[in-house]
mmCIF file of C-alpha atoms in Angstrom:
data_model
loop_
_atom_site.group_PDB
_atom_site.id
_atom_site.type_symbol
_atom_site.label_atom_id
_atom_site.label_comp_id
_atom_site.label_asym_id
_atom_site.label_seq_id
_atom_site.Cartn_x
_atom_site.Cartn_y
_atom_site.Cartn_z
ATOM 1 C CA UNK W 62 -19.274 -2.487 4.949
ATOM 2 C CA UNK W 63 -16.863 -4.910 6.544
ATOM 3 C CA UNK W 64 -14.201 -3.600 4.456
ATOM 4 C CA UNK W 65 -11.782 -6.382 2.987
ATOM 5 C CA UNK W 66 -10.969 -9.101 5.042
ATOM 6 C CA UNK W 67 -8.464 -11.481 5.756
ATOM 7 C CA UNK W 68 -7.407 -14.585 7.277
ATOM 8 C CA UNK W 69 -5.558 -16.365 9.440
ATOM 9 C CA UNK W 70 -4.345 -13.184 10.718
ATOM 10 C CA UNK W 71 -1.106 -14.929 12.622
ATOM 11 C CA UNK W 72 0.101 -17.614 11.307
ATOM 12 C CA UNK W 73 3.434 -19.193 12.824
ATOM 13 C CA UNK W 74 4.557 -22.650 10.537
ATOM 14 C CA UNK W 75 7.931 -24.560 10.342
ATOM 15 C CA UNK W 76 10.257 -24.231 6.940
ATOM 16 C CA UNK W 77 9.161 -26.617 4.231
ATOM 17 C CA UNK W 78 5.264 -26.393 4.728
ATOM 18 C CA UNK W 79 2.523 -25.112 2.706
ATOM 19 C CA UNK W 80 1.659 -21.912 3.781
ATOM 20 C CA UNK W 81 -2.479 -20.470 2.468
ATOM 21 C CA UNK W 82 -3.216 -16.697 3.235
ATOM 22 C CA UNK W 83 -7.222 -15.724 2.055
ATOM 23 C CA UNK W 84 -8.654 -12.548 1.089
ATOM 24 C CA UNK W 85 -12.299 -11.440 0.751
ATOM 25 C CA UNK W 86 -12.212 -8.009 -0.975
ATOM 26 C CA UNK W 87 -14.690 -5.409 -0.768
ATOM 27 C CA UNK W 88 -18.093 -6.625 -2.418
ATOM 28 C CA UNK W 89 -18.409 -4.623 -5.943
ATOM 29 C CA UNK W 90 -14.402 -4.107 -6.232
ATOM 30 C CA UNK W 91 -12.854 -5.807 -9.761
ATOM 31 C CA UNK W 92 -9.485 -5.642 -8.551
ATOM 32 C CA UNK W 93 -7.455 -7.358 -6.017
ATOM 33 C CA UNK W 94 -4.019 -7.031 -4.790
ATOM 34 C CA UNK W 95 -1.590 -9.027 -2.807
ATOM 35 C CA UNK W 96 1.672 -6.937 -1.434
ATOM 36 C CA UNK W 97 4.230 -7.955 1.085
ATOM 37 C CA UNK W 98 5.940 -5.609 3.344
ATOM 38 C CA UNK W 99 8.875 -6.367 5.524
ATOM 39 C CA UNK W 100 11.909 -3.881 6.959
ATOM 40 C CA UNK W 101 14.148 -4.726 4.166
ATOM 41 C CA UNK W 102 12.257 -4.305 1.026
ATOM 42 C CA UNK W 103 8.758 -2.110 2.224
ATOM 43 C CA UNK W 104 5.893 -2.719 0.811
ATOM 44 C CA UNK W 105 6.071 -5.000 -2.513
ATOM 45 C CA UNK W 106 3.332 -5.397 -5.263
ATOM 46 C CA UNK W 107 2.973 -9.361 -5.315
ATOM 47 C CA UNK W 108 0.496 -9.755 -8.120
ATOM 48 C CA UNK W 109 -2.491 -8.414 -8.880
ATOM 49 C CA UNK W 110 -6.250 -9.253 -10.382
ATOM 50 C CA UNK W 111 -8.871 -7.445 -12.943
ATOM 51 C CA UNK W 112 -11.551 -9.012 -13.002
ATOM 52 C CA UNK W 113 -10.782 -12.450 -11.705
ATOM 53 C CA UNK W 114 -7.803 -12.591 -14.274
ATOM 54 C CA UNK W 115 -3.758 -12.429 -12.832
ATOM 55 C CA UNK W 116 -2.979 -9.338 -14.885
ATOM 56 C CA UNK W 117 0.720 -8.682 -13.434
ATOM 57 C CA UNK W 118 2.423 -11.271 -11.374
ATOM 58 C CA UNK W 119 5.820 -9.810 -11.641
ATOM 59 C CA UNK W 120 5.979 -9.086 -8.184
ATOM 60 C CA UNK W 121 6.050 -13.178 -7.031
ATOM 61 C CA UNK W 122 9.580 -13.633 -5.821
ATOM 62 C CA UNK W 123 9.613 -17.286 -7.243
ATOM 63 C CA UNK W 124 7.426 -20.534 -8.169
ATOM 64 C CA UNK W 125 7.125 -21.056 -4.725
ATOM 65 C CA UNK W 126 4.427 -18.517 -4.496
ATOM 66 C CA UNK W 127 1.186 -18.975 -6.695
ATOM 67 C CA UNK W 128 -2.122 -16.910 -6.255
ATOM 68 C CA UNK W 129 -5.488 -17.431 -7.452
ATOM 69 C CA UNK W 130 -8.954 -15.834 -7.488
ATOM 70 C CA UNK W 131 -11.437 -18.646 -8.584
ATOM 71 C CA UNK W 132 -13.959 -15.962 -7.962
ATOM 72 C CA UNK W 133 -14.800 -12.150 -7.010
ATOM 73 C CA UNK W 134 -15.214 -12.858 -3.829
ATOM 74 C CA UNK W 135 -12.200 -14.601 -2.802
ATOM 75 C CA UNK W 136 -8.517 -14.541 -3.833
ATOM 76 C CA UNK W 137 -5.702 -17.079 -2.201
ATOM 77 C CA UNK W 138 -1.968 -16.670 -1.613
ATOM 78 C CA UNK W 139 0.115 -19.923 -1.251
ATOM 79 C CA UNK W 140 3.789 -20.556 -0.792
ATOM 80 C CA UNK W 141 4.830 -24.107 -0.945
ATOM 81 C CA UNK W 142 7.265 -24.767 0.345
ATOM 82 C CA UNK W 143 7.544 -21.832 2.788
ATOM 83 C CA UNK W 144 11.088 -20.808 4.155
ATOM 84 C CA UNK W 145 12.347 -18.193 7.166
ATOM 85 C CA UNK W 146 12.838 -15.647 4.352
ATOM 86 C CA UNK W 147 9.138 -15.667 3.265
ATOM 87 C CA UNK W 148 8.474 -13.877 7.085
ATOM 88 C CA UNK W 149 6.657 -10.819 6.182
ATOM 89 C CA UNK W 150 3.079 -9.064 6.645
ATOM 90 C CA UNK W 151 0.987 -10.118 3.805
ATOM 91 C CA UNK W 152 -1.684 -7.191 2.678
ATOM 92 C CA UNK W 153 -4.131 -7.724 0.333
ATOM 93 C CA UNK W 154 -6.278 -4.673 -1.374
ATOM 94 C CA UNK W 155 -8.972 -4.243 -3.382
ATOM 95 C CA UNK W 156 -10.355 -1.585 -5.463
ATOM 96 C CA UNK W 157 -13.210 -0.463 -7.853
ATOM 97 C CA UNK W 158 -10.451 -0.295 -10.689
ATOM 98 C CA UNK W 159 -10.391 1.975 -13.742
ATOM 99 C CA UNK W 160 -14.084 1.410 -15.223
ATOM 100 C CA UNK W 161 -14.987 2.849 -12.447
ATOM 101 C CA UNK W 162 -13.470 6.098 -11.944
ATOM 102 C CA UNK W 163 -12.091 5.127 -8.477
ATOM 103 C CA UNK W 164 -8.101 4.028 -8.073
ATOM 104 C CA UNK W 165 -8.247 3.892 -4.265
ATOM 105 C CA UNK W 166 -6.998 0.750 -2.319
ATOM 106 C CA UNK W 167 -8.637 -0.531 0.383
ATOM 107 C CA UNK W 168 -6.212 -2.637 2.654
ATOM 108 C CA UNK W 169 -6.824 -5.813 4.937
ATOM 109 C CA UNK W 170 -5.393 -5.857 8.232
ATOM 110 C CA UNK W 171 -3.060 -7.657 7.082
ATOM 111 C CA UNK W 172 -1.528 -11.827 7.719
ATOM 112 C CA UNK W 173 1.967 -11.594 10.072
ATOM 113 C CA UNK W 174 3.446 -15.017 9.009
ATOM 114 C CA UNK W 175 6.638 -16.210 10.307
ATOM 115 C CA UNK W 176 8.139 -18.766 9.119
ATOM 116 C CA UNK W 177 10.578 -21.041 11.495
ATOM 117 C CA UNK M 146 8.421 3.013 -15.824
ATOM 118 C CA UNK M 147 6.627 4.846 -13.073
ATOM 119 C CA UNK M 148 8.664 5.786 -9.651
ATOM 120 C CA UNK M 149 8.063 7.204 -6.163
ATOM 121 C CA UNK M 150 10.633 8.707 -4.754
ATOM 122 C CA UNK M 151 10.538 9.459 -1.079
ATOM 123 C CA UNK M 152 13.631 11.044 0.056
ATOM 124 C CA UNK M 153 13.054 11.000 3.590
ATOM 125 C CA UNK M 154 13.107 7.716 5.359
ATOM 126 C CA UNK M 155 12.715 8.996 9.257
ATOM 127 C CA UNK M 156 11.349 12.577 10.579
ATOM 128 C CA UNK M 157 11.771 13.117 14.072
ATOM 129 C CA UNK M 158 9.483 16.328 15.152
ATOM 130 C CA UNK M 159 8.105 18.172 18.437
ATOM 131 C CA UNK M 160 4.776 18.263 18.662
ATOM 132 C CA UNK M 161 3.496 21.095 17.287
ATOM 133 C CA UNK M 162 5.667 21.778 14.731
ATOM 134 C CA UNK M 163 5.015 21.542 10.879
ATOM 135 C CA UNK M 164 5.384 19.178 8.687
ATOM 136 C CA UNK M 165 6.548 18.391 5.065
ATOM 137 C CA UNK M 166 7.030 15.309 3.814
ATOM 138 C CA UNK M 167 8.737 15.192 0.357
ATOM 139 C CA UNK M 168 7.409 12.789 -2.223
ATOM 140 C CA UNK M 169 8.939 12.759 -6.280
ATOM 141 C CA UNK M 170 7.402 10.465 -8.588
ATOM 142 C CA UNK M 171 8.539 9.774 -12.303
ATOM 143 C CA UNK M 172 5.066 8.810 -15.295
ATOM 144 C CA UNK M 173 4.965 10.156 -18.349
ATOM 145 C CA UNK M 174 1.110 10.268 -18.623
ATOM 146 C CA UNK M 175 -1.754 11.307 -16.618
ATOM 147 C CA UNK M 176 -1.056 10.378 -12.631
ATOM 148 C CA UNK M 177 -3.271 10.054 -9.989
ATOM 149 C CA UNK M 178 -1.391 10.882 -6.534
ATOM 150 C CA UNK M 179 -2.342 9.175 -3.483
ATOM 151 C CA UNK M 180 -0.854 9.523 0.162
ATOM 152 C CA UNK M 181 -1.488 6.349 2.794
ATOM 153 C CA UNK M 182 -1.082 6.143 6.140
ATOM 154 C CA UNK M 183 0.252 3.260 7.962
ATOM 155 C CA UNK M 184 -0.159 3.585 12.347
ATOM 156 C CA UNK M 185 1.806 1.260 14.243
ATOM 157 C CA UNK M 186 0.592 -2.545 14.019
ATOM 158 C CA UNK M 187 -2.436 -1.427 11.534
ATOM 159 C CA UNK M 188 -2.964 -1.544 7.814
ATOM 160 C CA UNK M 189 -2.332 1.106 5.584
ATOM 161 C CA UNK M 190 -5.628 3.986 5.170
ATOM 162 C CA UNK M 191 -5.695 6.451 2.465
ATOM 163 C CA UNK M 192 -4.913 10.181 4.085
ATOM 164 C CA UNK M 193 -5.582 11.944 0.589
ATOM 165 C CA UNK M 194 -6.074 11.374 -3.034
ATOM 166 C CA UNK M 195 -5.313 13.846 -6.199
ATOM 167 C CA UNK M 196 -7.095 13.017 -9.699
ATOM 168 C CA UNK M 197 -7.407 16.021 -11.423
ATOM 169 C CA UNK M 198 -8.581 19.762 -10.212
ATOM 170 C CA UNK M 199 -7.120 21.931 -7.632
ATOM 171 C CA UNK M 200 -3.811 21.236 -6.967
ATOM 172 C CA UNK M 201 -4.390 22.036 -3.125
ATOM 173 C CA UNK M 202 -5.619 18.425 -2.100
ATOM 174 C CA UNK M 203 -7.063 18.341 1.555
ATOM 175 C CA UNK M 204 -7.110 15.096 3.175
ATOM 176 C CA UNK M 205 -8.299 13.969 6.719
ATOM 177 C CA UNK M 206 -6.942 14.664 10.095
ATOM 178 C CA UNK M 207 -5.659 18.424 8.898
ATOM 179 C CA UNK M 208 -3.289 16.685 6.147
ATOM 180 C CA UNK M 209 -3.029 18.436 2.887
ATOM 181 C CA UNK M 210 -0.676 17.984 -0.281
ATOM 182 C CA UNK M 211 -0.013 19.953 -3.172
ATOM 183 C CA UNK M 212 0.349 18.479 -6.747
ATOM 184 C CA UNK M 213 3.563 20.378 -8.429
ATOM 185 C CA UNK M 214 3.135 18.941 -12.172
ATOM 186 C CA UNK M 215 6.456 21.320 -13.161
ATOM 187 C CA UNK M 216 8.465 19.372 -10.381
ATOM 188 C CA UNK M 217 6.576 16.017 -10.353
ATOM 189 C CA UNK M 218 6.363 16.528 -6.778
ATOM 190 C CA UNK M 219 3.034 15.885 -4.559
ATOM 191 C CA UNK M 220 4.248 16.603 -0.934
ATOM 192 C CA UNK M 221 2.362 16.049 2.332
ATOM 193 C CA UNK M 222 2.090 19.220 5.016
ATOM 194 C CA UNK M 223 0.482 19.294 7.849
ATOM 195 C CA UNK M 224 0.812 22.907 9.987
ATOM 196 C CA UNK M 225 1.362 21.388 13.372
ATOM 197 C CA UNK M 226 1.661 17.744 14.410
ATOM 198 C CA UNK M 227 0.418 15.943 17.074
ATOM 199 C CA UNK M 228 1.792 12.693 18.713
ATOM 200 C CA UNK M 229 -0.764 10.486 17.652
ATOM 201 C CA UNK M 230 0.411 11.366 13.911
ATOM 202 C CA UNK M 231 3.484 9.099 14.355
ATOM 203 C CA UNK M 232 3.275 6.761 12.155
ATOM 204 C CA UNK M 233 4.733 5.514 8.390
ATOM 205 C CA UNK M 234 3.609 7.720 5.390
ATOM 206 C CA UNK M 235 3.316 6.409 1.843
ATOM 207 C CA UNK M 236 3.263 8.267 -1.362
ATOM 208 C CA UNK M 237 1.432 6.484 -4.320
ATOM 209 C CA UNK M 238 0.668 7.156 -7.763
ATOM 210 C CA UNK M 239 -1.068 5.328 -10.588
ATOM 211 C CA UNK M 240 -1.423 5.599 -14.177
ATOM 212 C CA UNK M 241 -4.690 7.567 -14.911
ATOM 213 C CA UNK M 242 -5.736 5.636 -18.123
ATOM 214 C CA UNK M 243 -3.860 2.405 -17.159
ATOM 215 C CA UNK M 244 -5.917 -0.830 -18.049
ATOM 216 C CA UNK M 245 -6.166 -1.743 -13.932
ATOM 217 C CA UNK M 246 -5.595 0.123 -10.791
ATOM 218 C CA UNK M 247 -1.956 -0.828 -10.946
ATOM 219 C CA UNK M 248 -0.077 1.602 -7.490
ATOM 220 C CA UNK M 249 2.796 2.230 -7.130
ATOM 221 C CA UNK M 250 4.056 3.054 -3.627
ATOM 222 C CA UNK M 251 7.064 4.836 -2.380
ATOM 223 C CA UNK M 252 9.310 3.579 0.462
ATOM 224 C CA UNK M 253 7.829 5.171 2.889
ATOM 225 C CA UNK M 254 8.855 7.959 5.569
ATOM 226 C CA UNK M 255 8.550 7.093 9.328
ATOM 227 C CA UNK M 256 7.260 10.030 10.944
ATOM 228 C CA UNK M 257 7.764 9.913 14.930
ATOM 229 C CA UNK M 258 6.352 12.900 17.010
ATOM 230 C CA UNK M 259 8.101 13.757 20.180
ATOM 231 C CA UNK M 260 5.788 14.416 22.969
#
């Protein structure tokens, strides 16, 4: 299993671009996370997915930020425009979800992106 | 609304000594605990998981935790640490009937073991 998997795993960009982060979860798994975690605030709940469907996005700090999951398989995190604040370590998780029986997250290693 | 509570935000311990990290959380349903583990420069890994049962949860690498419904308290031990356990602990809990896998994690405690 190559557990969930994310990409770029660096990414460096200047203020004011568009900024993509990807996420394969764990084949089988109906939910998908995105958190955040820098110094300041730890590790934030972004939004999450059942079933291909947003079901909390409370977490997005503004309409900069937008995520999607056009399918199981695949999930994407943009900020447009990105700014030094949005300098973090993105996670996403996934996990079999309540039908299940299972409520454990797996994490990705993670995207460091720093914004200049 | 659900809560974690960790009250501890850095432990500094010897090696050898024991361990116990506190963790408070605040549902008014059915809970399922969860402790992560977060080693320096990796992404978090789940170190032990309560759904229902005994109380006494035993997780990898000698951790255990104990689910105190009374005090809504689910705190980590471990009876003597070694270096390579520094590293950021996380309590968790979830709803257990929730309609997704919604976690909510603590603010984690940095552990850092003195060699």
């Amino acid at each position: 299993d190559a557990g969930v998997i994310q990409s770029p795993r660096h990414e460096v960009t200047e203020m004011g671009q568009e900024v993509t982060l990807r996420c394969k979860p764990i084949s089988g798994h109906n939910s998908l996370f995105w958190y955040r975690q820098t110094m300041m605030r730890g590790l934030e709940l972004l939004i999450y997915f059942n079933n291909n469907v947003p079901i909390d996005d409370s977490g997005m700090p503004e309409d900069r930020f937008s995520a999607k999951m056009p399918n199981a398989s695949f999930s994407t995190l943009k900020i447009q425009p990105s700014e030094p604040r949005d300098s973090a370590v993105y996670f996403c998780a996934s996990s079999l979800g309540e039908l299940a029986g299972s409520y454990e997250q797996f994490f990705g290693p993670g995207t460091r992106l720093t914004v200049l | 609304a659900q809560s974690v509570s960790q009250h501890n935000h850095h432990v500094i311990l010897s090696e050898a000594a024991s361990l116990e990290l506190g963790c408070n959380y605040s549902y008014g349903g059915t809970v399922n605990l969860f402790w992560y583990v977060q080693y320096p420069g990796q992404h978090l890994q789940l170190l032990l998981k309560y759904f229902s049962g005994d109380p006494l949860v035993k997780g990898i690498k000698g951790f255990e935790a104990e689910f105190i419904k009374s005090k809504f308290s689910f705190n980590l031990r471990k009876p003597s640490v070694q270096w390579s356990d520094t590293a950021e602990y996380f309590c968790a809990v979830s709803g257990g009937y929730s309609s997704a896998s919604k976690i909510i994690f603590g603010s984690g405690t940095r552990l850092s073991i003195r060699p």
